[in-house]
């Protein structure tokens, strides 16, 4: 632990070199790829979350209890468990995931192109880097 503090104290006494750079363009294809992988991670999360939620609700018997509550309130014979079957829940999660992937990937490309236009007009974004 003491070596951590010594390293911090030693590095603070050394002069820091600062480099100033300007970000003037983002490669649209690179931004599209990054957007796709972010959307893919979100899609996996949505599908796994839908699966876990369905498993939790069916294992606890909450779906059948909700069906009984809604049936007594509405006075109709409705089987909510059949409406929230495994296939319908996973189909909905898959549809939302695919829609999210298409929108996120295409918006990443649009935002990169929009940044390039604005950076061309304004000169870009100034960034400062240090050697620390």
PDB file of C-alpha atoms in Angstrom:
ATOM      1  CA  UNK A   1       0.000   0.000   0.000  1.00  0.00           C
ATOM      2  CA  UNK A   2       2.882   2.341   0.770  1.00  0.00           C
ATOM      3  CA  UNK A   3       4.377   1.719  -2.662  1.00  0.00           C
ATOM      4  CA  UNK A   4       1.171   2.975  -4.215  1.00  0.00           C
ATOM      5  CA  UNK A   5       1.455   6.262  -2.338  1.00  0.00           C
ATOM      6  CA  UNK A   6       5.165   6.565  -3.155  1.00  0.00           C
ATOM      7  CA  UNK A   7       4.478   5.990  -6.832  1.00  0.00           C
ATOM      8  CA  UNK A   8       1.787   8.672  -6.780  1.00  0.00           C
ATOM      9  CA  UNK A   9       4.059  11.129  -4.996  1.00  0.00           C
ATOM     10  CA  UNK A  10       6.932  10.412  -7.382  1.00  0.00           C
ATOM     11  CA  UNK A  11       4.803  10.789 -10.458  1.00  0.00           C
ATOM     12  CA  UNK A  12       3.380  14.092  -9.235  1.00  0.00           C
ATOM     13  CA  UNK A  13       6.888  15.562  -8.955  1.00  0.00           C
ATOM     14  CA  UNK A  14       7.708  14.648 -12.563  1.00  0.00           C
ATOM     15  CA  UNK A  15       6.689  17.191 -15.179  1.00  0.00           C
ATOM     16  CA  UNK A  16       3.626  16.173 -17.144  1.00  0.00           C
ATOM     17  CA  UNK A  17       3.730  16.499 -20.869  1.00  0.00           C
ATOM     18  CA  UNK A  18       0.464  17.646 -22.361  1.00  0.00           C
ATOM     19  CA  UNK A  19      -0.429  17.005 -25.969  1.00  0.00           C
ATOM     20  CA  UNK A  20      -3.254  18.939 -27.572  1.00  0.00           C
ATOM     21  CA  UNK A  21      -4.979  17.271 -30.509  1.00  0.00           C
ATOM     22  CA  UNK A  22      -8.123  17.950 -32.497  1.00  0.00           C
ATOM     23  CA  UNK A  23     -10.682  15.329 -33.386  1.00  0.00           C
ATOM     24  CA  UNK A  24     -11.775  16.319 -36.861  1.00  0.00           C
ATOM     25  CA  UNK A  25     -13.468  13.188 -38.219  1.00  0.00           C
ATOM     26  CA  UNK A  26     -14.888   9.835 -37.194  1.00  0.00           C
ATOM     27  CA  UNK A  27     -14.787   6.950 -39.638  1.00  0.00           C
ATOM     28  CA  UNK A  28     -18.429   6.134 -40.359  1.00  0.00           C
ATOM     29  CA  UNK A  29     -17.785   2.424 -40.907  1.00  0.00           C
ATOM     30  CA  UNK A  30     -15.880   2.191 -37.619  1.00  0.00           C
ATOM     31  CA  UNK A  31     -18.698   3.945 -35.755  1.00  0.00           C
ATOM     32  CA  UNK A  32     -21.212   1.618 -37.404  1.00  0.00           C
ATOM     33  CA  UNK A  33     -19.273  -1.449 -36.268  1.00  0.00           C
ATOM     34  CA  UNK A  34     -19.002  -0.106 -32.724  1.00  0.00           C
ATOM     35  CA  UNK A  35     -22.710   0.705 -32.694  1.00  0.00           C
ATOM     36  CA  UNK A  36     -23.515  -2.796 -33.900  1.00  0.00           C
ATOM     37  CA  UNK A  37     -21.530  -4.424 -31.103  1.00  0.00           C
ATOM     38  CA  UNK A  38     -23.117  -2.172 -28.479  1.00  0.00           C
ATOM     39  CA  UNK A  39     -26.539  -3.066 -29.877  1.00  0.00           C
ATOM     40  CA  UNK A  40     -25.615  -6.756 -29.906  1.00  0.00           C
ATOM     41  CA  UNK A  41     -24.695  -6.596 -26.215  1.00  0.00           C
ATOM     42  CA  UNK A  42     -27.989  -4.840 -25.464  1.00  0.00           C
ATOM     43  CA  UNK A  43     -29.891  -7.466 -27.477  1.00  0.00           C
ATOM     44  CA  UNK A  44     -28.302 -10.274 -25.499  1.00  0.00           C
ATOM     45  CA  UNK A  45     -29.253  -8.465 -22.295  1.00  0.00           C
ATOM     46  CA  UNK A  46     -32.862  -8.008 -23.423  1.00  0.00           C
ATOM     47  CA  UNK A  47     -33.240 -11.657 -24.429  1.00  0.00           C
ATOM     48  CA  UNK A  48     -31.616 -13.009 -21.259  1.00  0.00           C
ATOM     49  CA  UNK A  49     -33.634 -10.574 -19.135  1.00  0.00           C
ATOM     50  CA  UNK A  50     -36.871 -11.661 -20.794  1.00  0.00           C
ATOM     51  CA  UNK A  51     -35.967 -15.303 -20.252  1.00  0.00           C
ATOM     52  CA  UNK A  52     -35.122 -14.785 -16.587  1.00  0.00           C
ATOM     53  CA  UNK A  53     -38.263 -12.740 -15.975  1.00  0.00           C
ATOM     54  CA  UNK A  54     -40.438 -15.404 -17.603  1.00  0.00           C
ATOM     55  CA  UNK A  55     -38.730 -18.171 -15.599  1.00  0.00           C
ATOM     56  CA  UNK A  56     -39.201 -16.225 -12.365  1.00  0.00           C
ATOM     57  CA  UNK A  57     -42.878 -15.519 -13.004  1.00  0.00           C
ATOM     58  CA  UNK A  58     -43.706 -19.087 -14.007  1.00  0.00           C
ATOM     59  CA  UNK A  59     -41.664 -20.737 -11.245  1.00  0.00           C
ATOM     60  CA  UNK A  60     -43.264 -18.575  -8.562  1.00  0.00           C
ATOM     61  CA  UNK A  61     -46.766 -19.148  -9.927  1.00  0.00           C
ATOM     62  CA  UNK A  62     -47.343 -15.426 -10.225  1.00  0.00           C
ATOM     63  CA  UNK A  63     -48.735 -15.710 -13.751  1.00  0.00           C
ATOM     64  CA  UNK A  64     -51.565 -17.986 -12.635  1.00  0.00           C
ATOM     65  CA  UNK A  65     -52.305 -15.724  -9.651  1.00  0.00           C
ATOM     66  CA  UNK A  66     -52.448 -12.682 -11.914  1.00  0.00           C
ATOM     67  CA  UNK A  67     -54.771 -14.584 -14.240  1.00  0.00           C
ATOM     68  CA  UNK A  68     -57.117 -15.263 -11.345  1.00  0.00           C
ATOM     69  CA  UNK A  69     -57.034 -11.628 -10.209  1.00  0.00           C
ATOM     70  CA  UNK A  70     -57.728 -10.273 -13.686  1.00  0.00           C
ATOM     71  CA  UNK A  71     -60.435 -12.871 -14.227  1.00  0.00           C
ATOM     72  CA  UNK A  72     -62.245 -11.867 -11.041  1.00  0.00           C
ATOM     73  CA  UNK A  73     -61.877  -8.145 -11.776  1.00  0.00           C
ATOM     74  CA  UNK A  74     -62.975  -8.318 -15.380  1.00  0.00           C
ATOM     75  CA  UNK A  75     -65.450 -11.133 -14.918  1.00  0.00           C
ATOM     76  CA  UNK A  76     -64.082 -12.959 -17.913  1.00  0.00           C
ATOM     77  CA  UNK A  77     -62.393 -16.258 -18.325  1.00  0.00           C
ATOM     78  CA  UNK A  78     -58.930 -15.218 -19.384  1.00  0.00           C
ATOM     79  CA  UNK A  79     -55.850 -17.339 -19.192  1.00  0.00           C
ATOM     80  CA  UNK A  80     -53.005 -14.883 -18.788  1.00  0.00           C
ATOM     81  CA  UNK A  81     -50.479 -17.717 -18.626  1.00  0.00           C
ATOM     82  CA  UNK A  82     -51.256 -18.691 -22.216  1.00  0.00           C
ATOM     83  CA  UNK A  83     -50.875 -15.064 -23.306  1.00  0.00           C
ATOM     84  CA  UNK A  84     -47.437 -14.958 -21.715  1.00  0.00           C
ATOM     85  CA  UNK A  85     -46.193 -18.287 -22.995  1.00  0.00           C
ATOM     86  CA  UNK A  86     -42.502 -18.914 -23.494  1.00  0.00           C
ATOM     87  CA  UNK A  87     -42.788 -18.483 -27.240  1.00  0.00           C
ATOM     88  CA  UNK A  88     -44.605 -15.169 -27.075  1.00  0.00           C
ATOM     89  CA  UNK A  89     -42.235 -13.714 -24.476  1.00  0.00           C
ATOM     90  CA  UNK A  90     -39.135 -14.786 -26.396  1.00  0.00           C
ATOM     91  CA  UNK A  91     -40.666 -13.664 -29.691  1.00  0.00           C
ATOM     92  CA  UNK A  92     -41.357 -10.232 -28.244  1.00  0.00           C
ATOM     93  CA  UNK A  93     -37.863 -10.006 -26.749  1.00  0.00           C
ATOM     94  CA  UNK A  94     -36.326 -11.052 -30.063  1.00  0.00           C
ATOM     95  CA  UNK A  95     -38.413  -8.533 -32.012  1.00  0.00           C
ATOM     96  CA  UNK A  96     -37.469  -5.700 -29.653  1.00  0.00           C
ATOM     97  CA  UNK A  97     -33.814  -6.765 -29.803  1.00  0.00           C
ATOM     98  CA  UNK A  98     -33.725  -6.837 -33.605  1.00  0.00           C
ATOM     99  CA  UNK A  99     -35.449  -3.471 -33.849  1.00  0.00           C
ATOM    100  CA  UNK A 100     -33.010  -2.045 -31.317  1.00  0.00           C
ATOM    101  CA  UNK A 101     -30.042  -3.448 -33.252  1.00  0.00           C
ATOM    102  CA  UNK A 102     -31.190  -1.929 -36.543  1.00  0.00           C
ATOM    103  CA  UNK A 103     -31.915   1.471 -35.002  1.00  0.00           C
ATOM    104  CA  UNK A 104     -28.745   1.646 -32.907  1.00  0.00           C
ATOM    105  CA  UNK A 105     -26.484   0.578 -35.758  1.00  0.00           C
ATOM    106  CA  UNK A 106     -28.001   2.993 -38.241  1.00  0.00           C
ATOM    107  CA  UNK A 107     -28.077   5.871 -35.748  1.00  0.00           C
ATOM    108  CA  UNK A 108     -24.383   5.325 -34.958  1.00  0.00           C
ATOM    109  CA  UNK A 109     -23.603   5.832 -38.645  1.00  0.00           C
ATOM    110  CA  UNK A 110     -25.853   8.895 -38.843  1.00  0.00           C
ATOM    111  CA  UNK A 111     -24.296  10.435 -35.727  1.00  0.00           C
ATOM    112  CA  UNK A 112     -20.769   9.841 -37.050  1.00  0.00           C
ATOM    113  CA  UNK A 113     -21.629  11.467 -40.379  1.00  0.00           C
ATOM    114  CA  UNK A 114     -23.322  14.346 -38.567  1.00  0.00           C
ATOM    115  CA  UNK A 115     -20.251  14.822 -36.378  1.00  0.00           C
ATOM    116  CA  UNK A 116     -18.048  14.895 -39.469  1.00  0.00           C
ATOM    117  CA  UNK A 117     -20.164  17.645 -41.032  1.00  0.00           C
ATOM    118  CA  UNK A 118     -20.192  19.714 -37.841  1.00  0.00           C
ATOM    119  CA  UNK A 119     -16.461  19.167 -37.290  1.00  0.00           C
ATOM    120  CA  UNK A 120     -15.753  20.322 -40.822  1.00  0.00           C
ATOM    121  CA  UNK A 121     -17.683  23.528 -40.144  1.00  0.00           C
ATOM    122  CA  UNK A 122     -16.337  24.196 -36.647  1.00  0.00           C
ATOM    123  CA  UNK A 123     -12.834  22.765 -36.865  1.00  0.00           C
ATOM    124  CA  UNK A 124     -13.336  19.747 -34.625  1.00  0.00           C
ATOM    125  CA  UNK A 125     -13.076  19.103 -30.905  1.00  0.00           C
ATOM    126  CA  UNK A 126      -9.909  20.031 -29.023  1.00  0.00           C
ATOM    127  CA  UNK A 127      -8.609  17.272 -26.756  1.00  0.00           C
ATOM    128  CA  UNK A 128      -5.724  17.416 -24.284  1.00  0.00           C
ATOM    129  CA  UNK A 129      -3.806  14.255 -23.375  1.00  0.00           C
ATOM    130  CA  UNK A 130      -1.169  13.767 -20.675  1.00  0.00           C
ATOM    131  CA  UNK A 131       1.496  11.120 -20.234  1.00  0.00           C
ATOM    132  CA  UNK A 132       0.096  10.068 -16.859  1.00  0.00           C
TER     133      UNK A 132
END
